[in-house]
Every structure is written in structure tokens, then in C-alpha cells.
Amino acid sequence: MNSSGITKRVLVVGESSRSTLAVIRSLGRAGIEVDLATSDPHAPVVASRYVRNTIVLPRVSAGIPQWVAALYAAAEQKKYDLLIPTTEGVFVPCIENRDIFSRVVKCALPSSEAFAVTHNKASTSSLARKLGISTPLTTIIESESDIDLALQSAEFPVAIKPSHSRVIVDGIPVGLSVSIVHSIEAARNEILAKLPFGSVLVQEYWPGRGVGQEFICKEGHVLAQFQHNRIREQVGSGGSTYRVSAPMHAGMLEASRKILAELVWDGVVMVEYRFDEQTGEFVLLEINGRLWGSLPLAVAAGADFPLWIYNLFVLGSYPQYISGKKTYRKNLYGRDLFADISLCMRQGLWRGIACSFQSAVGLLVGKETWDSFSLDDMVPWIRECS
């Protein structure tokens, strides 16, 4: 520890995911000591050369209080500069127990008030309408008595979305997914399954390409930004298997800046849109107030969000991007390799073979990256392959 109290030591909290591994590698390459707190000691990410120590936590699904107590004890034992939650499953309990963790470590978290708006899809839609930002036509269902009226005027397909993608029930987290349905019967069944956990949104299905704009902010001011366009995505999953770095879309950027200023956002965030390339129109889908799954592409393209998080929350310094001194690489492709090949294989054997060949060539010529693959940290990739 130096005279300023900085240890260059971070506690990363998360399960095995692309974002967790990207954070660990980014910080480790910058010479920051990284400890990983996870409930899966056998996950590929644990084998990263940049993980100094692994702290095994109880599973969040076994109960939030036990998980919080174990993480608090780990953070208290060693002096860390920062605690960074990397996945939604741990982000929500970190936000809800911020006061506890903040006694012993700084936490890379937005304000609870701002996060509450982004975590509630109905609140997100309401904010967008207030700011004059287009969203898909949405009906909010609070009880069974609302269902028939809502579905009478629906044009299928529609998206059935829980207001919260993750809720806590009796101290146990429950994950809820988005469903794309094509009939009244299917819509009714999905709504009834989700209603016990809160309000449900029946939302117009908007055609076109998924676009993610990512930012790091200080008090609502954008410090740095990045955009990726989805090329292939799993329908209803909320994630892409293949995407490309792209220039910032001016209209979406203006909308994103309005939102982040209104929320007085601190830290990282992804604002997700759907873009109709034929008409040039776009709608806001949702806001993810945390790190996102395609983070490895941003880092590979030069938008090093994990290091920026450390610099902002620990050092109080800002990325160079704010002054226009540097920008990220455009037209770099990123692939979640095995998920993408599997998705292509469902469309036929030859499609899967072509996908495999294309990805290998893209990697060799430097036009694309694979989320978990890294020449300087091969063991997680090898474990993922096995």
C-alpha cells in the first residue's frame, strides 16, 4: 500500500462469464492484483493467470444473507481498492447491500436510485417517454384482470417481459426471462407465469438489428463511449453470439446522453436499442446498469471499460476518450464461439461448418476476436473447450 492508501488490489465478484473474464484480464494486464470471489471454484475463469486468489462463496441461490456475510468477510480480510460485481446475479445483491460492503471497500456501483429505474423495465419505458425517446408500444399488466383487455388489441408476435429480470423471493434470487410469443394462448401462459413476481410488460416486437451503446459516466456526464451492432442473437435471450464494433449512431447517442444525464449516472452502463435499417427508425429497449456480456469485444477494440472503472472509482481519473485524443477500433468482430457455432448448426450442418471456417479465418487475419480466447491466458479457453 502506498502513501495514498492505494493497494492496486481489486476484488472481482461474479460467476463464470465473458464479462468476468474480461474484467480480470484487463486489470491483470495493467498490473493490478485481482482476487476472484465466486461460488463456482471449477469454472474456467478461475484458471486465468491473472487470478491471484480465489475466494469460494456460497451460491447466491442458497440465500442472500449467507452470501452477503461470506463476501463481507472476504472484503474485510484484505485491503482492496475496489469491489467490482460483473454479472447480474451478483450485481443486484451488491446494490441492495451496498451499505454493508461500503464499510470495508469501495464499490463500483451506480446510485441505488438510478439503478432502480434501469432495473425496472416499466420505469425505463416511462423515463424514455418523458424524454421524448421512442420505445415499442407497451402495455403494463398488474393483475390477471388486465390480461384479456391487453391481449385483445395486441398484434403478434409480442414480447412478454417481466418488469424485473431478477427478483428476490424469501432471500432467494429468481431469474425471469423475456419471451417472444405468437399467439394469445402463449402470451396468456407467459404472463400468468411471470405475474407472481411483479408486473409484466406486453411489448410490441420491433424488427431490425440490436444495437448496444456502452458508456462510462461521472455524475451523468459521458466520459467514454462504445457501440456494437448485433449480427446474430439468440431470440429472447437478450444476448448476441456474434457482433461488430461500429461508429456511434448520432440519434441513439443523443438519446443515451439524455437518459444518463437525467439519471445522473455514475460508472458503466449499456443502453440497448432496436434499429430498423430499412426505415432508419430506432426504439429504446432497455438499460443495463452493469457490465454486459459482449464486454470482451469492447476491450479488444480499445475501449477498456474495466480499467476505466478502476481509474474512475479509485484514482478519480478519466479516460482519454473524453478529450477526443483516442477512439476505439471499428469493424472488429467479436464471437461467442461455441454458442455461435451451435446457433448456426441449428440452421443446418453446412451453415455450422461455414461459421466455423469463417471464425477461424477471421481470427487468423485479425478481423475478429473470440470472447474467451487469448494467447496470453489460454487455460480458461482450454477448459471451456473440454
Short mmCIF file of N, CA and C in Angstrom, two decimals, residues 30 35 56 105 118 132 150 208 219 221 308-309 313 333 337 355 361 383 385:
data_model
loop_
_atom_site.label_atom_id
_atom_site.label_comp_id
_atom_site.label_asym_id
_atom_site.label_seq_id
_atom_site.Cartn_x
_atom_site.Cartn_y
_atom_site.Cartn_z
N ALA A 30 -2.88 -4.67 -16.51
CA ALA A 30 -2.49 -3.34 -16.06
C ALA A 30 -1.67 -3.37 -14.78
N ASP A 35 -8.25 -10.61 -7.09
CA ASP A 35 -8.82 -11.77 -6.41
C ASP A 35 -10.23 -11.97 -6.96
N VAL A 56 -14.06 -18.77 -2.41
CA VAL A 56 -15.26 -19.53 -2.72
C VAL A 56 -16.40 -19.06 -1.82
N VAL A 105 -14.90 -1.52 1.81
CA VAL A 105 -14.31 -1.41 0.48
C VAL A 105 -15.16 -0.48 -0.40
N THR A 118 -33.34 1.70 -14.05
CA THR A 118 -32.90 0.83 -15.14
C THR A 118 -33.28 -0.62 -14.91
N GLY A 132 -38.94 12.01 -24.48
CA GLY A 132 -39.25 12.05 -25.91
C GLY A 132 -38.48 11.03 -26.73
N ALA A 150 -55.60 -6.34 -22.49
CA ALA A 150 -54.29 -6.07 -23.09
C ALA A 150 -54.06 -6.89 -24.35
N GLY A 208 -35.65 -5.59 -36.84
CA GLY A 208 -34.38 -4.92 -37.09
C GLY A 208 -33.23 -5.46 -36.28
N GLU A 219 -21.37 11.41 -12.74
CA GLU A 219 -22.47 12.33 -12.43
C GLU A 219 -23.28 12.69 -13.67
N HIS A 221 -22.37 12.71 -16.79
CA HIS A 221 -21.58 13.18 -17.93
C HIS A 221 -20.84 12.00 -18.56
N TRP A 308 -10.96 1.52 -16.93
CA TRP A 308 -11.57 2.83 -16.70
C TRP A 308 -12.36 2.84 -15.39
N ILE A 309 -13.03 1.75 -15.08
CA ILE A 309 -13.76 1.64 -13.81
C ILE A 309 -12.79 1.84 -12.65
N PHE A 313 -13.14 5.10 -10.14
CA PHE A 313 -13.58 4.92 -8.76
C PHE A 313 -12.42 4.99 -7.75
N TYR A 333 -14.86 -7.71 -35.23
CA TYR A 333 -15.94 -8.65 -34.92
C TYR A 333 -15.61 -9.42 -33.65
N LEU A 337 -17.81 -18.09 -29.45
CA LEU A 337 -17.57 -19.09 -30.49
C LEU A 337 -18.52 -20.28 -30.43
N CYS A 355 -19.70 -21.35 -40.59
CA CYS A 355 -19.47 -20.47 -39.45
C CYS A 355 -18.12 -20.76 -38.81
N VAL A 361 -10.76 -18.12 -39.91
CA VAL A 361 -10.08 -17.18 -40.82
C VAL A 361 -10.08 -15.78 -40.22
N ARG A 383 -10.04 -24.97 -20.95
CA ARG A 383 -11.06 -25.58 -20.06
C ARG A 383 -12.45 -25.44 -20.67
N CYS A 385 -13.12 -25.46 -23.76
CA CYS A 385 -13.21 -26.43 -24.88
C CYS A 385 -13.43 -27.85 -24.40
#
